[in-house]
CSV table of C-alpha atoms (C1' of nucleotides) in Angstrom, one decimal:
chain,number,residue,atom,x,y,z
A,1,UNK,CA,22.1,13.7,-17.8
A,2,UNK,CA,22.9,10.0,-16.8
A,3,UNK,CA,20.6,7.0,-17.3
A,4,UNK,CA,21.0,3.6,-16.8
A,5,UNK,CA,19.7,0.5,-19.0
A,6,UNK,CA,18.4,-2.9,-18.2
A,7,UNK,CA,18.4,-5.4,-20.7
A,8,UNK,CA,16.7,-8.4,-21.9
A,9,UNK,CA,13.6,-7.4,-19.4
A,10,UNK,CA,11.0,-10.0,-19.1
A,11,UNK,CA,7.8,-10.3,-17.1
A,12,UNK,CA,7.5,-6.6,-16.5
A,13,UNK,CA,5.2,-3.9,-17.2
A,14,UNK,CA,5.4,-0.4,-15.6
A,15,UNK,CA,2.1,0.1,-16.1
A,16,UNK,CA,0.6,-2.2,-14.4
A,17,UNK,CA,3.3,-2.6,-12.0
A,18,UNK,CA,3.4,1.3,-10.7
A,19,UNK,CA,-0.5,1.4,-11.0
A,20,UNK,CA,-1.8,-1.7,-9.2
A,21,UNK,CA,-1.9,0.0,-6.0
A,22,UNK,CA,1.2,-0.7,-4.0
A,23,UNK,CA,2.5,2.6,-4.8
A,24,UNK,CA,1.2,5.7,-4.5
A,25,UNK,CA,4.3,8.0,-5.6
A,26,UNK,CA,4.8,7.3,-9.4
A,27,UNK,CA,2.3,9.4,-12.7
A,28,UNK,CA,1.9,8.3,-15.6
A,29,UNK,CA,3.1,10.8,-18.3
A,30,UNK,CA,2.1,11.9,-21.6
A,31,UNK,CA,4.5,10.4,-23.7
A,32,UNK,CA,3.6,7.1,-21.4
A,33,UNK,CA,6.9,6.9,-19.6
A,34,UNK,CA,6.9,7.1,-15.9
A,35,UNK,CA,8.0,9.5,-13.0
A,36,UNK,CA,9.0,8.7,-9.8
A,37,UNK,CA,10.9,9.6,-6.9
A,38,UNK,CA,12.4,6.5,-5.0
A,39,UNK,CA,15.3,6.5,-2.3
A,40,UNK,CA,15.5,10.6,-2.8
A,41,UNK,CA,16.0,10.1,-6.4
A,42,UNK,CA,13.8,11.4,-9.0
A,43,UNK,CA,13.6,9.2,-12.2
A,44,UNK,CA,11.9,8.7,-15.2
A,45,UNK,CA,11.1,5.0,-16.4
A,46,UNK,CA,10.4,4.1,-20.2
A,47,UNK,CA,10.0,0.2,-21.2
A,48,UNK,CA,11.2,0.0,-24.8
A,49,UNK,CA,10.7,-3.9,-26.0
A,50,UNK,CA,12.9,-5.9,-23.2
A,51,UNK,CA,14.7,-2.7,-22.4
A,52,UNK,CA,14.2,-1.1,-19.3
A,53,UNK,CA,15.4,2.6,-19.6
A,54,UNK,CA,15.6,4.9,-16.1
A,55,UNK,CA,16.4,8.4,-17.0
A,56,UNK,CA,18.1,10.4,-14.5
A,57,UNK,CA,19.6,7.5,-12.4
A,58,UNK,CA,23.2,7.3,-11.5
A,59,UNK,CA,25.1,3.8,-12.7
A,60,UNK,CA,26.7,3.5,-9.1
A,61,UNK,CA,22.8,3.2,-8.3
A,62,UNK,CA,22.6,0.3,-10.3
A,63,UNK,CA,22.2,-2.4,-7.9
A,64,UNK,CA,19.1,-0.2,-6.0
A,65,UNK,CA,17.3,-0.1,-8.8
A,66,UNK,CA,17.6,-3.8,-9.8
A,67,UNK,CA,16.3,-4.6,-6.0
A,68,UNK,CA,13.8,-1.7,-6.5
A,69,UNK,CA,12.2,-3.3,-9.4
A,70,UNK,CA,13.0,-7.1,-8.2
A,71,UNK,CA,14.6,-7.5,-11.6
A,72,UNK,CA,16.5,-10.6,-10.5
A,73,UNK,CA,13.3,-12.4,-9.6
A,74,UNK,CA,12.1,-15.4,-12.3
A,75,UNK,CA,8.6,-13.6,-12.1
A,76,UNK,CA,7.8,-16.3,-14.7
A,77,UNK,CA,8.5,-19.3,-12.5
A,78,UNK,CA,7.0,-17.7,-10.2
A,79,UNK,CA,4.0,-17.5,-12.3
A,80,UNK,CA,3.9,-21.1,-13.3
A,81,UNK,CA,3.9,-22.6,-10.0
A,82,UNK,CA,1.0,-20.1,-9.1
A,83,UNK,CA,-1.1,-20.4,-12.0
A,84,UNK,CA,-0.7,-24.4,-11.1
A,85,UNK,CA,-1.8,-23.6,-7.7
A,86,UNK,CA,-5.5,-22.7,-8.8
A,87,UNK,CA,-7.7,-22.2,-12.5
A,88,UNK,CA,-8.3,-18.5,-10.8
A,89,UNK,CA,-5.2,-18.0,-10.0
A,90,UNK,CA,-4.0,-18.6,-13.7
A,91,UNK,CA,-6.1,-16.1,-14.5
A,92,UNK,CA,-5.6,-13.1,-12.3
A,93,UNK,CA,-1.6,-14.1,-13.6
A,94,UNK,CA,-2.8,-13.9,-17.0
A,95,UNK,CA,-4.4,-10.1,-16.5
A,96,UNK,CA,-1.8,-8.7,-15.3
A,97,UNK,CA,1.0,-10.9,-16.3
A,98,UNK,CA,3.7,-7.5,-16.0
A,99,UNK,CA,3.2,-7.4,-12.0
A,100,UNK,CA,6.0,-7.1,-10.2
A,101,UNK,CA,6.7,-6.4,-5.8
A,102,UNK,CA,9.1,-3.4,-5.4
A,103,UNK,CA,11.1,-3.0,-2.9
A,104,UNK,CA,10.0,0.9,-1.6
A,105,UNK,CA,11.8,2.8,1.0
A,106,UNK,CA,10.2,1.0,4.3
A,107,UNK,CA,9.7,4.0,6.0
A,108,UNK,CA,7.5,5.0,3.0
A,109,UNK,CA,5.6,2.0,2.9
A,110,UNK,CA,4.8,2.1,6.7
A,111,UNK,CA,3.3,6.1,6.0
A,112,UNK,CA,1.9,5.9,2.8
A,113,UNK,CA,-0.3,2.5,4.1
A,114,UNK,CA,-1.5,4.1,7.5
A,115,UNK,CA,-2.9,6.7,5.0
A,116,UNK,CA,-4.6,4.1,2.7
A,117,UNK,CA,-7.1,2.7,5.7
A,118,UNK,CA,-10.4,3.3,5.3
A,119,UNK,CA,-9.4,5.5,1.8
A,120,UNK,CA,-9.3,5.7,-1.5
A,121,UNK,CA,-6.4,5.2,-4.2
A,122,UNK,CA,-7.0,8.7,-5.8
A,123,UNK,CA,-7.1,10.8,-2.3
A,124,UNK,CA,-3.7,8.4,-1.3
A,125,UNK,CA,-2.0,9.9,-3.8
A,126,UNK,CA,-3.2,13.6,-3.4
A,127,UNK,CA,-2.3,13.0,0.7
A,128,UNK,CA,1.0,11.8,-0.3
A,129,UNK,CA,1.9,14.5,-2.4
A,130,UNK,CA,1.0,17.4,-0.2
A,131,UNK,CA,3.2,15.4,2.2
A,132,UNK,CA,6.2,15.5,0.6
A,133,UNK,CA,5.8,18.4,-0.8
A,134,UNK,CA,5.4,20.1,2.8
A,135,UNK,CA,7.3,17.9,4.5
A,136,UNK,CA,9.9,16.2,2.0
A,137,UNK,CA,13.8,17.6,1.1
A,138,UNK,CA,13.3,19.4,-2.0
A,139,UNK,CA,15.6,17.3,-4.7
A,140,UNK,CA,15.6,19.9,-7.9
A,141,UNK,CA,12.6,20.0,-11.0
A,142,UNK,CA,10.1,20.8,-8.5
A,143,UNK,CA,10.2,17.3,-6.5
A,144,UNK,CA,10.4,16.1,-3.2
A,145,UNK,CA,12.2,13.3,-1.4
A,146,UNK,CA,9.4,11.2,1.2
A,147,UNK,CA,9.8,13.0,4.6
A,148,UNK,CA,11.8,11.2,7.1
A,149,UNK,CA,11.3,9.9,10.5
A,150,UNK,CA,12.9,12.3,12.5
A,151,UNK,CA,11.8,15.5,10.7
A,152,UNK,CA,7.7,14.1,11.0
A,153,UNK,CA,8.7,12.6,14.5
A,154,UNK,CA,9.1,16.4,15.6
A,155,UNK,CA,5.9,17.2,14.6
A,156,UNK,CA,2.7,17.2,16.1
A,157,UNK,CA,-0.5,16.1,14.5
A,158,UNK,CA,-2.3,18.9,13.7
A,159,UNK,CA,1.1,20.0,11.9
A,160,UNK,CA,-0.4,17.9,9.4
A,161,UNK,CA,-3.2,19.6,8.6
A,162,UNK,CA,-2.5,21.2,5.4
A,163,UNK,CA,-1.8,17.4,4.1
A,164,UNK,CA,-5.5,17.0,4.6
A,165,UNK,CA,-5.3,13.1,6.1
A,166,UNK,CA,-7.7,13.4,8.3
A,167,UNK,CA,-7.9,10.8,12.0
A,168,UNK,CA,-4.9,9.6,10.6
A,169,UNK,CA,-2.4,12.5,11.4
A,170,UNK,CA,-2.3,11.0,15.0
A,171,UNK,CA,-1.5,7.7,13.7
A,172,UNK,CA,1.6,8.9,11.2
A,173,UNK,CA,3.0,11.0,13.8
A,174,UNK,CA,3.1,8.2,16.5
A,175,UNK,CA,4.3,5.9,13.6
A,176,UNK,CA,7.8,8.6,12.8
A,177,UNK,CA,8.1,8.9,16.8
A,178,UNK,CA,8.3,5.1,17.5
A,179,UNK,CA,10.7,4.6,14.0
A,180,UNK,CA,13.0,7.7,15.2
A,181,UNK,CA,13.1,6.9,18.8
A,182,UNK,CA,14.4,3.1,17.5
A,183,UNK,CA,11.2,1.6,19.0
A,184,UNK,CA,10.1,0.1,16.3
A,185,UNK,CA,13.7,-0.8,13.9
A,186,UNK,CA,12.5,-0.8,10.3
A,187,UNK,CA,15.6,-2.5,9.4
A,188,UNK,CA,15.5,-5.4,12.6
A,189,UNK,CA,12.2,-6.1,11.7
A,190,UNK,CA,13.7,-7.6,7.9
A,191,UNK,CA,15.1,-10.3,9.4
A,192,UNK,CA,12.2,-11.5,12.3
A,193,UNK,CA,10.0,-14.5,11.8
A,194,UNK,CA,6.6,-13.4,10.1
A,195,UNK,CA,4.6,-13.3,13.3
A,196,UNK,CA,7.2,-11.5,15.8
A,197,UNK,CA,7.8,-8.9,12.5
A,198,UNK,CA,4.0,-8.1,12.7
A,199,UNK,CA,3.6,-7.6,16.1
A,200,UNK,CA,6.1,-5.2,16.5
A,201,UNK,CA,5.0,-2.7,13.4
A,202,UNK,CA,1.5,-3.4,15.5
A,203,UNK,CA,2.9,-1.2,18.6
A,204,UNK,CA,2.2,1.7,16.1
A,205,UNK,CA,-0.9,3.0,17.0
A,206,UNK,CA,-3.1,2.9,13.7
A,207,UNK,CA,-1.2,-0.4,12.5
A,208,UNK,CA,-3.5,-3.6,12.4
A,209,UNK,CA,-2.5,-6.5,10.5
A,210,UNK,CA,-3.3,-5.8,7.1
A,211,UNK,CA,-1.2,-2.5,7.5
A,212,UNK,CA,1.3,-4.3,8.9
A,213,UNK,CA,1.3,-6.9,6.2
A,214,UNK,CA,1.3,-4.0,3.2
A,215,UNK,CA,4.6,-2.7,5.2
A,216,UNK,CA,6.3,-6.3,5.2
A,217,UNK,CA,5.5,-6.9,1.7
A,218,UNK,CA,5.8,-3.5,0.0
A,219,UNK,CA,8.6,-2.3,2.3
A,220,UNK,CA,10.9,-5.1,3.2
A,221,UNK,CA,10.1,-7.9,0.7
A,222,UNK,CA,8.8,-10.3,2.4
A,223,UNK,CA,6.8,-12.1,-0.1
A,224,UNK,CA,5.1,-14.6,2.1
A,225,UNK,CA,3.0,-12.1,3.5
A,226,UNK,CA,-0.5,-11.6,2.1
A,227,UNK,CA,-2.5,-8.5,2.6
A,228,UNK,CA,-6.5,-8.9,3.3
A,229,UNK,CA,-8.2,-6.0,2.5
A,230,UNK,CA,-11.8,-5.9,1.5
A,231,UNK,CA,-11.2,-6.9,-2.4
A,232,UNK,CA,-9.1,-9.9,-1.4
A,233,UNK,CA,-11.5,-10.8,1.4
A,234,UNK,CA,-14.3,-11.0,-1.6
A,235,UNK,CA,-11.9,-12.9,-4.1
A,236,UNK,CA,-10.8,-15.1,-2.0
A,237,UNK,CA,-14.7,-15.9,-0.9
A,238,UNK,CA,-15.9,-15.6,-4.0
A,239,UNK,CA,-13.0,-17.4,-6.0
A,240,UNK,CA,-10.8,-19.7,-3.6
A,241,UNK,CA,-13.2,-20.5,-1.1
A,242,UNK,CA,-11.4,-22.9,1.5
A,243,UNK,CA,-8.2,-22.0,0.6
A,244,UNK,CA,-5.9,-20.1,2.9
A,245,UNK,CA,-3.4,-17.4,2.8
A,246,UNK,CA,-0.4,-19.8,3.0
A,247,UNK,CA,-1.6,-22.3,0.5
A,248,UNK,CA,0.2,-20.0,-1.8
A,249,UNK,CA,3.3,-20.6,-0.3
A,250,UNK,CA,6.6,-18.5,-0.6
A,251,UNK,CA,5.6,-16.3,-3.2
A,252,UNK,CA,2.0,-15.7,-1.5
A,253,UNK,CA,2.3,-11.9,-1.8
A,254,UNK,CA,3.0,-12.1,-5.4
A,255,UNK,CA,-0.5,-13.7,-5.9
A,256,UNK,CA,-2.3,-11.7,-3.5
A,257,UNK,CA,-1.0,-8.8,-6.1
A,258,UNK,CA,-2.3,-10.5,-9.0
A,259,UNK,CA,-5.5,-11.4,-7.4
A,260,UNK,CA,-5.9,-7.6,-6.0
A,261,UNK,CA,-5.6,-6.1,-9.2
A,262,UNK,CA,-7.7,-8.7,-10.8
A,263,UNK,CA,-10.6,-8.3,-8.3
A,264,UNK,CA,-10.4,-4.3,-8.8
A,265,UNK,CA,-9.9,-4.0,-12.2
A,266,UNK,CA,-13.9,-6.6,-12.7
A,267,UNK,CA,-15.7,-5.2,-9.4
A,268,UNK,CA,-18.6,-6.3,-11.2
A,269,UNK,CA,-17.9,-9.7,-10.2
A,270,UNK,CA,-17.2,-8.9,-6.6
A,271,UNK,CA,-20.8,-7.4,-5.5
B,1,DA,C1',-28.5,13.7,1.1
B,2,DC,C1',-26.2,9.3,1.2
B,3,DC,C1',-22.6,6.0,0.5
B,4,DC,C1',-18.2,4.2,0.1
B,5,DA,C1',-13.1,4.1,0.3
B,6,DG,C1',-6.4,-1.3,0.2
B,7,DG,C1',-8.8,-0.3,8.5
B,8,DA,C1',-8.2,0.4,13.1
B,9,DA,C1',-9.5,2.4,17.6
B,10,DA,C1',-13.0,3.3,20.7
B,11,DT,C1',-17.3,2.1,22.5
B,12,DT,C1',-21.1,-0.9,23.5
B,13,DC,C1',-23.3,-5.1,24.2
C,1,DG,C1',-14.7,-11.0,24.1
C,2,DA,C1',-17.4,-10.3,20.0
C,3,DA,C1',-20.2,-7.0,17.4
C,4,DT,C1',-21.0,-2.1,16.3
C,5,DT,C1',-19.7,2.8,15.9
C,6,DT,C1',-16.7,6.4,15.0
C,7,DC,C1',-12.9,8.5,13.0
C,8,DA,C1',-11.7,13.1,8.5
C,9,DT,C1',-12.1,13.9,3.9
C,10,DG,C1',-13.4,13.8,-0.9
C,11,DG,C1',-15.8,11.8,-4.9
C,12,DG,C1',-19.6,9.4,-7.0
DNA sequence: ACCCAGGAAATTC
DNA sequence: GAATTTCATGGG
């Protein structure tokens, strides 16, 4: 069995990196490592001190999983400039100071976030599952790779009912169509300006802008974008009222993750 | 029974 | 056009 080891880790908690909801495809186990299945590959993630260990990954993998979990990023200069930004902002850094953005598949990304409108983080995951696990390549030990585009694209909705999404089986099967057919290029749409990036993962039906924001930040890095969902919609009332999305700059995504998390983990505050 | 959940489409005003 | 309702499903 191969694993591969990251050293001298800093800024970087698993915990409340693969549980601040931009993920939906990675449990917690008993002996508090991590399992996952990313790219087709199933791993198991243990931070020991500033030792990142991946059981079950390949060496010649090595560079994916750096990118995966944006290892080469100063996430504390990133945090600094933040924290300047805004006393709030320190603060959400300071919670969650471990936070990092992976990079997930983007195909992923753009499924797994039509599923989370209107939902809850608990039912995402359960939803996800029963998709790969009807839908998904079996990869050994009882896991599944994420279905791809073509496979779902010759689907039709109700296809999906075992998975138990709901109105959104429409909206995932139009999504695979328009990502197999090359109508909507996953890949083209790294390299657009913000705006015309947006409005093409918009032609999905079931894609409005935060969806389409949660794709371009959890799917193809770009770490400008900043998500509004309800719980940043109250923080950013309730916390950094008159300040707007891009006064956070480059690394606005990063802080909209801090500030998420923040916001869900004292809803007490936010009512 | 009722309300809400990392929204967006469909309908109504 | 802007405001409201509806869309499945499950948990509190």
């Amino acid at each position: 069995m191969s694993m591969i080891i990251f050293e001298h880790i800093r800024d970087f908690d698993l915990g409340e990196t693969l549980s601040c909801g931009q993920s939906f495809r990675w449990r917690r186990q008993g002996d508090g490592s991590f399992a996952g299945v990313v790219y087709g590959r199933r791993v198991t993630a243990v931070l020991d001190g500033d030792r990142l260990l991946l059981d079950g990954a390949d060496e010649e993998d090595r560079a994916l999983w750096e990118a995966y979990f944006d290892l080469a990023l100063d996430y504390g200069a990133v945090k600094e400039r933040l924290s300047a930004l805004h006393p709030e902002m320190a603060a959400a850094a300071h919670y969650a100071p471990g936070i990092r953005i992976l990079r997930q598949e983007p195909f992923e990304a753009l499924i797994t976030f039509i599923i989370s409108q209107n939902n809850n983080i608990k039912r995402i995951e359960g939803i996800v599952d029963r998709l790969c696990e009807h839908f998904g390549e079996p990869i050994g030990g009882g896991a599944y790779a994420f279905p791809t585009a073509s496979r779902l694209a010759a689907l039709e909705p109700d296809d999906l009912m075992p998975i138990r999404a709901g109105f959104r089986h429409r909206y995932i099967i139009d999504a695979a169509r328009k990502v197999d057919a090359g109508e909507v290029d996953l890949e083209a749409i790294r390299t657009l300006p913000y705006d015309e990036a947006r409005r093409s993962l918009m032609t999905i039906t079931g894609v409005g802008v935060k969806v389409a924001d949660c794709v371009l930040l959890y799917g193809l890095h770009r770490l400008e974008g900043f998500p509004l969902d309800v719980w940043m919609k109250r923080a950013m009332t309730t916390l950094f009222d008159g300040m707007d999305p891009s006064d956070f700059g480059e690394y606005a995504g990063i802080a909209q993750q801090y500030i998420f998390h923040y916001a869900r983990m004292h809803d007490a505050l936010f009512r």
